[in-house]
PDB file of C-alpha atoms and ligand atoms in Angstrom:
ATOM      1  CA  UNK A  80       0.000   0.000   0.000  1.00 95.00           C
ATOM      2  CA  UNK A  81       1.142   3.378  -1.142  1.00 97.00           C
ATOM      3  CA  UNK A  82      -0.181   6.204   0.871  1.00 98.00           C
ATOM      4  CA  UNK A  83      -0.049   9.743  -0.732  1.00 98.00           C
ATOM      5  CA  UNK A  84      -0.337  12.777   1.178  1.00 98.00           C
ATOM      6  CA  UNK A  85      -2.047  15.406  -1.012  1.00 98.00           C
ATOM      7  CA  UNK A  86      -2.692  17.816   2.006  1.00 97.00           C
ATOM      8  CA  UNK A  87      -1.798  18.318   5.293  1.00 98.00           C
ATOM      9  CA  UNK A  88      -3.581  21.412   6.508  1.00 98.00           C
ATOM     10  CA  UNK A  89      -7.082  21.410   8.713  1.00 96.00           C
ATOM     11  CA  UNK A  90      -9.482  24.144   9.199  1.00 93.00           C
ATOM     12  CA  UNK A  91     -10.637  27.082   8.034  1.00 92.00           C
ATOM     13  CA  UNK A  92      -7.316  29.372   8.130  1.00 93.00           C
ATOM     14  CA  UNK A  93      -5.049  26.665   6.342  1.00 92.00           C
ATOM     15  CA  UNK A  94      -7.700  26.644   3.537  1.00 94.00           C
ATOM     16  CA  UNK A  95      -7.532  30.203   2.973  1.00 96.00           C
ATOM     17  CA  UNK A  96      -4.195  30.565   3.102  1.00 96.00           C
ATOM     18  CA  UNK A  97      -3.154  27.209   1.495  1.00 96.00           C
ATOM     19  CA  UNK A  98      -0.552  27.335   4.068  1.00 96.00           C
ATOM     20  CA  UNK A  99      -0.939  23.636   4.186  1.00 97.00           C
ATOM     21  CA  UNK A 100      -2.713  22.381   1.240  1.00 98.00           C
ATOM     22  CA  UNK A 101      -6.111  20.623   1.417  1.00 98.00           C
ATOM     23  CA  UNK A 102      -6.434  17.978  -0.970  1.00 98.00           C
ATOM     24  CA  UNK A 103      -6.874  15.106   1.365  1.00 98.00           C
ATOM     25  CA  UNK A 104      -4.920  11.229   1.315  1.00 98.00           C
ATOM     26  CA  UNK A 105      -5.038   9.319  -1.968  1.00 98.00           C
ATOM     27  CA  UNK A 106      -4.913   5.387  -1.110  1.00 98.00           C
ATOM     28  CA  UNK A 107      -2.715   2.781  -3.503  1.00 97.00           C
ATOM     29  CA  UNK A 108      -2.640  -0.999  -3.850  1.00 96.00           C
ATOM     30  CA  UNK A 109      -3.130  -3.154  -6.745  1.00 94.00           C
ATOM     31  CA  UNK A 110      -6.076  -2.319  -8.479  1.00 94.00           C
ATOM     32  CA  UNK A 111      -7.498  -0.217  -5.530  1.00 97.00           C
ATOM     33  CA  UNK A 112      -6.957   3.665  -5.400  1.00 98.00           C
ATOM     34  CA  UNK A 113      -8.978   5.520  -2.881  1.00 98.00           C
ATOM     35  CA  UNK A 114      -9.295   9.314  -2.179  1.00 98.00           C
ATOM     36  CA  UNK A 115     -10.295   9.815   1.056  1.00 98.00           C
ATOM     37  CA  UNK A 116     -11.339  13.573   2.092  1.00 98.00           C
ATOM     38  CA  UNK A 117     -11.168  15.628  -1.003  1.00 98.00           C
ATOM     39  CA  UNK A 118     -10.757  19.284  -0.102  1.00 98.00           C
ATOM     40  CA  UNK A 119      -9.889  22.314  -1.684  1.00 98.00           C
ATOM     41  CA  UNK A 120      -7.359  21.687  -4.470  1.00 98.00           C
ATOM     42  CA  UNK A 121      -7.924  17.697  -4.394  1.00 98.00           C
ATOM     43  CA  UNK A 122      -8.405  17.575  -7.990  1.00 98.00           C
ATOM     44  CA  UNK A 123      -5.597  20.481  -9.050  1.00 98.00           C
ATOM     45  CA  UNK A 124      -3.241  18.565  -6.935  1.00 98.00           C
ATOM     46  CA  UNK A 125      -3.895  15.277  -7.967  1.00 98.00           C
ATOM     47  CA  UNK A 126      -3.657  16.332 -11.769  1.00 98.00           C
ATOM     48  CA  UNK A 127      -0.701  18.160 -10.507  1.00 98.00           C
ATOM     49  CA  UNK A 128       0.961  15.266  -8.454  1.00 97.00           C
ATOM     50  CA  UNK A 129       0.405  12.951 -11.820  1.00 97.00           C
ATOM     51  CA  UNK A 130      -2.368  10.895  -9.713  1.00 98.00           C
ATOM     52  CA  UNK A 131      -4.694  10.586 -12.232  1.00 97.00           C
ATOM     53  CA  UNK A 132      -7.868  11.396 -11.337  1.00 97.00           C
ATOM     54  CA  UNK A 133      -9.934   9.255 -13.263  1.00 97.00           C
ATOM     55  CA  UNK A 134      -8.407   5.909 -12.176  1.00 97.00           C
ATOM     56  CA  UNK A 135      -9.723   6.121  -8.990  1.00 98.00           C
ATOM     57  CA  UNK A 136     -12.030   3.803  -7.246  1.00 98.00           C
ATOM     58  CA  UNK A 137     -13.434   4.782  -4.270  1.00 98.00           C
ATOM     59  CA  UNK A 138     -14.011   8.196  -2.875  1.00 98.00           C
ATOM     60  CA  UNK A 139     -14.787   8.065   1.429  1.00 98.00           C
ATOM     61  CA  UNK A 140     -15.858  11.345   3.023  1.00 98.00           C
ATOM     62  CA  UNK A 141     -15.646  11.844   6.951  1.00 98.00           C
ATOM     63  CA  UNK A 142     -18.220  14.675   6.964  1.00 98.00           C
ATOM     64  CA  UNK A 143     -19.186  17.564   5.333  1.00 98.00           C
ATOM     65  CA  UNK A 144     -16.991  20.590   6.456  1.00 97.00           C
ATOM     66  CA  UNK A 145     -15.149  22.010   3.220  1.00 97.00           C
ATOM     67  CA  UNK A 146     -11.894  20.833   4.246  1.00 97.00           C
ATOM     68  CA  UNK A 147     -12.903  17.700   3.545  1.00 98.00           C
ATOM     69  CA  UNK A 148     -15.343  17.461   0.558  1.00 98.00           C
ATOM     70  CA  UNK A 149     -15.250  20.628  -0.821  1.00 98.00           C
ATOM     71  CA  UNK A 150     -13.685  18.709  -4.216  1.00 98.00           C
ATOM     72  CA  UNK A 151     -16.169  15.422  -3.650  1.00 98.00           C
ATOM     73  CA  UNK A 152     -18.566  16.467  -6.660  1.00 98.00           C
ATOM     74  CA  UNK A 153     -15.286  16.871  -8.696  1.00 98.00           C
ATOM     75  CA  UNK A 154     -13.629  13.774  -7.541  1.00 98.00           C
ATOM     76  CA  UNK A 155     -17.053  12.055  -8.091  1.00 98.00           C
ATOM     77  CA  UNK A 156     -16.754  13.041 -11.974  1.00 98.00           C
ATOM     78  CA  UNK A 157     -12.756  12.382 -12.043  1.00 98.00           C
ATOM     79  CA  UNK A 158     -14.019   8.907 -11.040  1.00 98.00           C
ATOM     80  CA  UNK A 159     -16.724   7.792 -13.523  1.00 98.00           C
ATOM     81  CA  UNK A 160     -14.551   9.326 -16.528  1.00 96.00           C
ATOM     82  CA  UNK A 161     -16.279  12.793 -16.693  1.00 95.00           C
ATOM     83  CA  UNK A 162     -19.577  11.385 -15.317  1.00 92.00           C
ATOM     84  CA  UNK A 163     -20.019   9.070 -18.643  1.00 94.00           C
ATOM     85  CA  UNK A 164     -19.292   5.655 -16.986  1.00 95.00           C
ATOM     86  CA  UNK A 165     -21.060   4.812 -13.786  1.00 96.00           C
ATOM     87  CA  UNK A 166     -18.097   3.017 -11.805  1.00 96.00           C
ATOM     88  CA  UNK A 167     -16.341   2.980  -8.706  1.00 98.00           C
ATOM     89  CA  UNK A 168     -18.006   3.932  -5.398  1.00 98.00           C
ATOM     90  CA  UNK A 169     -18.765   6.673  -2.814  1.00 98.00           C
ATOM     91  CA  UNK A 170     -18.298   5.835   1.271  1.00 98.00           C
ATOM     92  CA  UNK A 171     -19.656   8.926   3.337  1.00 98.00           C
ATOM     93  CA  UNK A 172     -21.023   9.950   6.110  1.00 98.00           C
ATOM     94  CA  UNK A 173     -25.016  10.840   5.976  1.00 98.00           C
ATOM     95  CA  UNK A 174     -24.715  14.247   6.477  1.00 98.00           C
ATOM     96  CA  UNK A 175     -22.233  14.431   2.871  1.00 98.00           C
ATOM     97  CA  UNK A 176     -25.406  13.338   0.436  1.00 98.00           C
ATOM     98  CA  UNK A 177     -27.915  13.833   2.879  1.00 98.00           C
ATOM     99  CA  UNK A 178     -27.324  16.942   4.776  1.00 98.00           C
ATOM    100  CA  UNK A 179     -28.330  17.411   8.480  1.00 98.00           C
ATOM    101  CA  UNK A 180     -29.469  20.225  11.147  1.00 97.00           C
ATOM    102  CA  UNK A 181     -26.008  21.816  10.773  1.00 96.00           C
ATOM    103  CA  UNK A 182     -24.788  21.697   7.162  1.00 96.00           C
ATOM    104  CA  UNK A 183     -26.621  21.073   3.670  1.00 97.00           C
ATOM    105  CA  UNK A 184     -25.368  18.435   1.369  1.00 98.00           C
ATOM    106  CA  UNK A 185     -21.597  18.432   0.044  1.00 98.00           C
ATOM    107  CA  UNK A 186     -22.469  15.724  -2.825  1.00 98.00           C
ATOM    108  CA  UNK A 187     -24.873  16.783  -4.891  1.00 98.00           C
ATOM    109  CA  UNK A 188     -27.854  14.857  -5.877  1.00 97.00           C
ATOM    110  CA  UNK A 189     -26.667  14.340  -9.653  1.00 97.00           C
ATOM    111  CA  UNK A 190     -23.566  13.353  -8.512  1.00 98.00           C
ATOM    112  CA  UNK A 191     -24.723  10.800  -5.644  1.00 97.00           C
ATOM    113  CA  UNK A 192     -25.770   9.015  -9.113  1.00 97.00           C
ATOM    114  CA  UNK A 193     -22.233   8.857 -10.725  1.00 98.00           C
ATOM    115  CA  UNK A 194     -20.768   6.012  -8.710  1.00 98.00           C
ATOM    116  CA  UNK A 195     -21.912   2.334  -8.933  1.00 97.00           C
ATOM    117  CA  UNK A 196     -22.520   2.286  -5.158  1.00 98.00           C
ATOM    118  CA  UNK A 197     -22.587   4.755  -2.565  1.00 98.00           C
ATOM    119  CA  UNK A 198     -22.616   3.710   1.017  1.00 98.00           C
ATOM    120  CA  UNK A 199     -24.053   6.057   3.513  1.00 98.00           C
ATOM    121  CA  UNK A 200     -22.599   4.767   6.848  1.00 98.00           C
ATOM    122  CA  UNK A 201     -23.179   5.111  10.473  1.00 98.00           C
ATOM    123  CA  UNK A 202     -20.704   4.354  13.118  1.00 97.00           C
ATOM    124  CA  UNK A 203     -19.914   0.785  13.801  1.00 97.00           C
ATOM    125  CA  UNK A 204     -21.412  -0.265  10.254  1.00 98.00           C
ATOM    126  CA  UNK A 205     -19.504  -1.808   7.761  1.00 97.00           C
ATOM    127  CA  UNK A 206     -19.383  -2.586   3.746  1.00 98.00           C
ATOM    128  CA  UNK A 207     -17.291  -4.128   1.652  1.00 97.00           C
ATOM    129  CA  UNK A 208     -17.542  -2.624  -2.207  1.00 96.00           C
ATOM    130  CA  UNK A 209     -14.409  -3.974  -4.583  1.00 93.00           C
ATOM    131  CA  UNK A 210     -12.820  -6.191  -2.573  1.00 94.00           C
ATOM    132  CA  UNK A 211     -12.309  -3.318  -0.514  1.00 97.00           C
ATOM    133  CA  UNK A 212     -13.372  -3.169   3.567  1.00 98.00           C
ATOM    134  CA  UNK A 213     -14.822   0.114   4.614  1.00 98.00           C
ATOM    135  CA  UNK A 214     -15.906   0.671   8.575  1.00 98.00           C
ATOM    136  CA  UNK A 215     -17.415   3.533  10.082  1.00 98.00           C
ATOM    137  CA  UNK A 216     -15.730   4.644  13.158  1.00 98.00           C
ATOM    138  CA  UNK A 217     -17.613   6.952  15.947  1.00 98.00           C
ATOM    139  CA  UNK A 218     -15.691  10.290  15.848  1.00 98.00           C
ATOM    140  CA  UNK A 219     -17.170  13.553  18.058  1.00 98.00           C
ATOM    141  CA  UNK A 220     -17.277  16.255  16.188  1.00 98.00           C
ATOM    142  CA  UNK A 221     -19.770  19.259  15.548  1.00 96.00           C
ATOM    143  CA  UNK A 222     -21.189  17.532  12.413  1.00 98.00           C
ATOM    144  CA  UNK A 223     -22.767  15.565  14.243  1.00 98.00           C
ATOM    145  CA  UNK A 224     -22.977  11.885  11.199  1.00 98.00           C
ATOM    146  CA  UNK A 225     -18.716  12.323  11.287  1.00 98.00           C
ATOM    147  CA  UNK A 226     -17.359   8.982  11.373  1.00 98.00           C
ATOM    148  CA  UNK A 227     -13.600   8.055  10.764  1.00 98.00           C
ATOM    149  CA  UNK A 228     -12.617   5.046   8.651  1.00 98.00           C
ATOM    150  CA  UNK A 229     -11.034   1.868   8.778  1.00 98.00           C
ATOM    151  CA  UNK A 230     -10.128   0.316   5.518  1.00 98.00           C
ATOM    152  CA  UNK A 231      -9.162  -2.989   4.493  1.00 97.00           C
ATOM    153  CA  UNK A 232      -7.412  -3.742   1.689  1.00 97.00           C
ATOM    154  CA  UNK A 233      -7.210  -7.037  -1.013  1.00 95.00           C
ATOM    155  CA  UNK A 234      -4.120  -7.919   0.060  1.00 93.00           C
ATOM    156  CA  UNK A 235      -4.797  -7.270   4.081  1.00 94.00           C
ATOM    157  CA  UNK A 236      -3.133  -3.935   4.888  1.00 95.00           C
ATOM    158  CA  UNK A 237      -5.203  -2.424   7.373  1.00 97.00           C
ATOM    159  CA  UNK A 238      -5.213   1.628   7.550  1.00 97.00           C
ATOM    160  CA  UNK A 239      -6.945   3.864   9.907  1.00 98.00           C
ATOM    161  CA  UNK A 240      -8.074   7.453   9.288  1.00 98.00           C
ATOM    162  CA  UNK A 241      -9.553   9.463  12.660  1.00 98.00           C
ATOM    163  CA  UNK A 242     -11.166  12.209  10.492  1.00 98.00           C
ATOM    164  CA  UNK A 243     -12.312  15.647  12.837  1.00 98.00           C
ATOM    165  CA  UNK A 244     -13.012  14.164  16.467  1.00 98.00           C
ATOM    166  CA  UNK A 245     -11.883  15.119  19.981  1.00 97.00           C
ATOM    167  CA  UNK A 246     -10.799  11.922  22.487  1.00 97.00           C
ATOM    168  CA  UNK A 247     -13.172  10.059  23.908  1.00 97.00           C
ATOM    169  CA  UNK A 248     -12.722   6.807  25.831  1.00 94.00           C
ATOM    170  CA  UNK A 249     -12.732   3.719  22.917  1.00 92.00           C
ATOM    171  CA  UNK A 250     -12.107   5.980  20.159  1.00 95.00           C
ATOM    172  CA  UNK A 251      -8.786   4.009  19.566  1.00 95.00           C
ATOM    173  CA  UNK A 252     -10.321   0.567  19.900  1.00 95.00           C
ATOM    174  CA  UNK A 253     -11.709   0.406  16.783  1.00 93.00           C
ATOM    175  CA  UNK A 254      -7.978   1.086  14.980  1.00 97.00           C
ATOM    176  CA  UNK A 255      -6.339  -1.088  17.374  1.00 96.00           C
ATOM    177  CA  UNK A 256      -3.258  -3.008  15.480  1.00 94.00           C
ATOM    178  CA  UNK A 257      -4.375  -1.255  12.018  1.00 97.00           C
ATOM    179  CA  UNK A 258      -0.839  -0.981   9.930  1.00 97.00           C
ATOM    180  CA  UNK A 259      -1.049   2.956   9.789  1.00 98.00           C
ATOM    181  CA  UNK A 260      -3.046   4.926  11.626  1.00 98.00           C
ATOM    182  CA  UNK A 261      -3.415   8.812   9.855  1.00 98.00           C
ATOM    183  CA  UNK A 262      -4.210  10.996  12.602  1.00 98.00           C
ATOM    184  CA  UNK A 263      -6.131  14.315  12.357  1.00 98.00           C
ATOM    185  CA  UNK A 264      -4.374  16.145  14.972  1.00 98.00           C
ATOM    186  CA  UNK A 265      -5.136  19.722  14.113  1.00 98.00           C
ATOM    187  CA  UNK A 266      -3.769  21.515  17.679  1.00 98.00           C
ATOM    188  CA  UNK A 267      -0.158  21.087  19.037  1.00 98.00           C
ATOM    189  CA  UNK A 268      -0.013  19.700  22.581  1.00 97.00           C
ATOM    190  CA  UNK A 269      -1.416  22.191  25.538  1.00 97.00           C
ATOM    191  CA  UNK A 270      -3.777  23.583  22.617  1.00 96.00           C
ATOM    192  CA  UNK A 271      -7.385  21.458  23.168  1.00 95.00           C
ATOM    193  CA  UNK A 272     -10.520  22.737  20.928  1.00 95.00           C
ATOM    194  CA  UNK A 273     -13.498  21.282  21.573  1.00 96.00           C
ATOM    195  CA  UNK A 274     -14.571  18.496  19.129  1.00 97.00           C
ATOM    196  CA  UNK A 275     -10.943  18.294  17.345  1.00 97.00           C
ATOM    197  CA  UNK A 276      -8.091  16.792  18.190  1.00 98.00           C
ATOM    198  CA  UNK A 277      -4.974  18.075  20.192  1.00 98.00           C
ATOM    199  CA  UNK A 278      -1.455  16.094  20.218  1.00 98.00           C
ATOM    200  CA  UNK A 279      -2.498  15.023  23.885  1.00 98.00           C
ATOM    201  CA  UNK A 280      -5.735  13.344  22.055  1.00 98.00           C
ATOM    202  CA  UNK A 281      -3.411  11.986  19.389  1.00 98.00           C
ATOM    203  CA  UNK A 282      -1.468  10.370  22.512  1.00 98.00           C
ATOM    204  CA  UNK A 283      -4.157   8.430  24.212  1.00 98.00           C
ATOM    205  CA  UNK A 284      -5.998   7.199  21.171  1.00 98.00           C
ATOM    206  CA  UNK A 285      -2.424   5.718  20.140  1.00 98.00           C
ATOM    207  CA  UNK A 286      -2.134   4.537  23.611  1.00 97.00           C
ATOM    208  CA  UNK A 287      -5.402   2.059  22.752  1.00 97.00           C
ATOM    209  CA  UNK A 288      -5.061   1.654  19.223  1.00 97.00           C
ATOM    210  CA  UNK A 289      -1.042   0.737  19.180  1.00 97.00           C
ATOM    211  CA  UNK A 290      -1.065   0.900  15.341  1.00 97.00           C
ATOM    212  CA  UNK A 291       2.424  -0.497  13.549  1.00 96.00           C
ATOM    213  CA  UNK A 292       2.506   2.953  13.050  1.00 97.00           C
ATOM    214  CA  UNK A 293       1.196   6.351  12.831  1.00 98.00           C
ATOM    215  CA  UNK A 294       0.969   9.572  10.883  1.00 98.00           C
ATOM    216  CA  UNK A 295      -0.092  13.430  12.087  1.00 98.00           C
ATOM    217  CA  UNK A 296      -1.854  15.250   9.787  1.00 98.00           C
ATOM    218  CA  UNK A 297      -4.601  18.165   8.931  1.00 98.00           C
ATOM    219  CA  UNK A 298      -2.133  20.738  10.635  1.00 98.00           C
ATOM    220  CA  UNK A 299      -4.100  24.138  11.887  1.00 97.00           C
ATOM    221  CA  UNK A 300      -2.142  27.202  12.341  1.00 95.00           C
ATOM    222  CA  UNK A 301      -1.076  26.693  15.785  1.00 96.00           C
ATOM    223  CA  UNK A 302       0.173  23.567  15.279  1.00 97.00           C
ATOM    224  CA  UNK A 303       2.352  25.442  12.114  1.00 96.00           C
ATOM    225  CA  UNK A 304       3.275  28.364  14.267  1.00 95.00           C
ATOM    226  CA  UNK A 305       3.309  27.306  17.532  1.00 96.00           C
ATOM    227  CA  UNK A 306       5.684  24.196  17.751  1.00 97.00           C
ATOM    228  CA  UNK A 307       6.334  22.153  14.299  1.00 97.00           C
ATOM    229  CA  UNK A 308       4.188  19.206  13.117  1.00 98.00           C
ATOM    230  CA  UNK A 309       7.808  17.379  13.417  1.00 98.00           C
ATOM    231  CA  UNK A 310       8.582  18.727  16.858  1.00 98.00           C
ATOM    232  CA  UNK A 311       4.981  17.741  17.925  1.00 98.00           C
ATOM    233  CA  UNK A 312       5.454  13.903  16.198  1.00 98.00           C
ATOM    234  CA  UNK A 313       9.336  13.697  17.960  1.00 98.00           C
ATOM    235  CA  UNK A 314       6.912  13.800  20.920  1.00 98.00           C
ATOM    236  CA  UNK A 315       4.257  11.396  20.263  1.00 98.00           C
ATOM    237  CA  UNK A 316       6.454   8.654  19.200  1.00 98.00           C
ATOM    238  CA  UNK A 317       8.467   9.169  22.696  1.00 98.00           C
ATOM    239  CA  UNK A 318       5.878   8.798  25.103  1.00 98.00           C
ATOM    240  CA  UNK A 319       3.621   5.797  23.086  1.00 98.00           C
ATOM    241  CA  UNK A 320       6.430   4.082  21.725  1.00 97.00           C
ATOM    242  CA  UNK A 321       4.931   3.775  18.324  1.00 98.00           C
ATOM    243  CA  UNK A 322       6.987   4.897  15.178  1.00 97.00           C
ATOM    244  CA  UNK A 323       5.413   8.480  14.346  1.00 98.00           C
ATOM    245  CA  UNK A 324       6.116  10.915  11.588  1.00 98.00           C
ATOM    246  CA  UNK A 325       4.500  14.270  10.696  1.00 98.00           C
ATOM    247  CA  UNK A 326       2.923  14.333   7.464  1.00 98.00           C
ATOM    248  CA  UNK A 327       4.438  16.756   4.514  1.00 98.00           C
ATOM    249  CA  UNK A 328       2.544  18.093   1.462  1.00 98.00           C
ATOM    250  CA  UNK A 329       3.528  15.348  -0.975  1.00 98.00           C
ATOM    251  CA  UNK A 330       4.600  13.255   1.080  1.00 98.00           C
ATOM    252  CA  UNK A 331       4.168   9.494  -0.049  1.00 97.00           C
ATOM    253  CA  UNK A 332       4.910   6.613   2.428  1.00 97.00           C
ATOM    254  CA  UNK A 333       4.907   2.966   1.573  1.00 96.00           C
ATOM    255  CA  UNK A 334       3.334   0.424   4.227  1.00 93.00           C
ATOM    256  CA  UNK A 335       2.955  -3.331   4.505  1.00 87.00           C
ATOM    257  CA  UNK A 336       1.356  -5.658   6.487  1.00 85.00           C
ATOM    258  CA  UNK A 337       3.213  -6.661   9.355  1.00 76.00           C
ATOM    259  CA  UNK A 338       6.491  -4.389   8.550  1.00 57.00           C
ATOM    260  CA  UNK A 339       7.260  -0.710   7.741  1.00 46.00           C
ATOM    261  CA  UNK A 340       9.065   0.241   4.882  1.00 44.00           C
ATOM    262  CA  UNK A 341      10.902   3.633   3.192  1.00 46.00           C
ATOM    263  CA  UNK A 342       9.290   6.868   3.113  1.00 43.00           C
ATOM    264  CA  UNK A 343       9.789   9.191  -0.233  1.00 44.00           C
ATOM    265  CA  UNK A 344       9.879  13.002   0.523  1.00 44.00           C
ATOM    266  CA  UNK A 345       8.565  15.101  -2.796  1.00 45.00           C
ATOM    267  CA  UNK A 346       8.362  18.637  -2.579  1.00 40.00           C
ATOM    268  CA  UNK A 347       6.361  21.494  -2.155  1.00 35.00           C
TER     269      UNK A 347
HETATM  270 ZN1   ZN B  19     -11.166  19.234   9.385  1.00 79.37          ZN
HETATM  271 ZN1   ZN B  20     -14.653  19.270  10.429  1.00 79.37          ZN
END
């Protein structure tokens, strides 16, 4: 499995100011390739990055904020070859196609049609679409249908992606022993928000997860001008023990089941 970083930024301010880009985690492995939050500049940077758009797979949405499927409707098209083939499949949360009390739809009603199956999930529910294993994992956040994800792959990698939450006791259970865990850990340690995460969240749901290993990611601006994403991983890996990095725009890491392998550093 080939994990590609095509942003690292979280919130409002990084989206603005493209401090951080926003163009969420593209997923690689075999015949699977999965885009998982598409936010501002998904498609740009994935035409950019030469990750072709249009042989993706799957597209999975957390929730509905921008910063994570602001570029689903795009992806969506990207996906079914310009909306003329109906192929490959949408994971979301309800409130993405369906909207709820706080947000209106980010997937538009035409283009819940494009894929071949869309699977609205609740936490704790779980599909399998194209050989691929998709579970929704409870995550507290203030859209209220967030979930994170655990995917399975064909050939058994296991990866786990926290989306927008803030701790709460169990959260890690579901990711325990996944082979990556990709953390959302938008606030440097000392820094709490409510319903997001902080470094000292990041700790204790890697305390009861214990993934082979994990990645920080979806950096707000205090984490960027406050400490270092870097500083803030150095941490995390020294008090849980498990091997932690700090994502980088670009960025493309290389995991396999039961052993880590080399990173790549790009640019930008
Ligand atoms: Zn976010
Ligand atoms: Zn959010």
């Amino acid at each position: 499995m080939e994990v590609f970083f095509l942003g690292t930024g979280g919130g409002r301010f990084a989206i603005v100011t493209q401090r951080r880009r926003t163009g969420g985690v593209r997923i690689l492995s075999g015949k699977v390739n999965l885009h998982v939050d598409p936010g501002p500049g998904a498609l740009a940077y994935s035409v950019e990055q030469r990750l072709d758009p249009r042989k993706i797979t799957g597209v999975l949405i957390t929730h509905v904020h921008p910063d994570h499927a602001n570029d689903g409707n795009v992806m969506l098209e990207a996906m079914t070859g310009g909306a003329v083939r109906r192929q490959g499949f949408l994971a979301c949360a309800r409130s993405v196609t369906r909207g709820n009390e706080t947000a209106d739809p980010a997937v538009s009603r035409y283009h819940r049609k494009l894929p071949s199956r869309v699977a609205e999930l609740k936490a704790g529910e779980k599909v399998s679409m194209d050989s691929v294993e998709v579970e929704a994992v409870k995550a507290v956040h203030y859209d209220p249908d967030t979930i994170g994800f655990k995917v399975k792959l064909p050939e058994g990698e296991t990866l786990g992606y926290t989306s927008d939450t803030e701790y709460f006791e169990g959260v890690g259970e579901a990711y325990r022993s996944v082979d990556l865990l990709i953390l959302c850990s938008m606030r440097p340690r000392g820094a709490p928000l409510k319903w997001h995460m902080s470094v000292d969240d990041a700790v204790k749901i890697l305390e009861e997860a214990r993934p082979r290993r994990a990645v920080l990611t979806h950096f707000g601006m205090r984490m960027l001008y406050d400490t270092t994403p870097q500083e803030e991983a150095r941490y995390v890996e020294k008090v849980t023990g498990v091997p932690t990095q700090a994502a980088e725009d670009n960025m493309k890491i290389k995991v396999e089941k039961g052993r880590s392998l080399t990173e790549f550093f790009g640019g930008g």
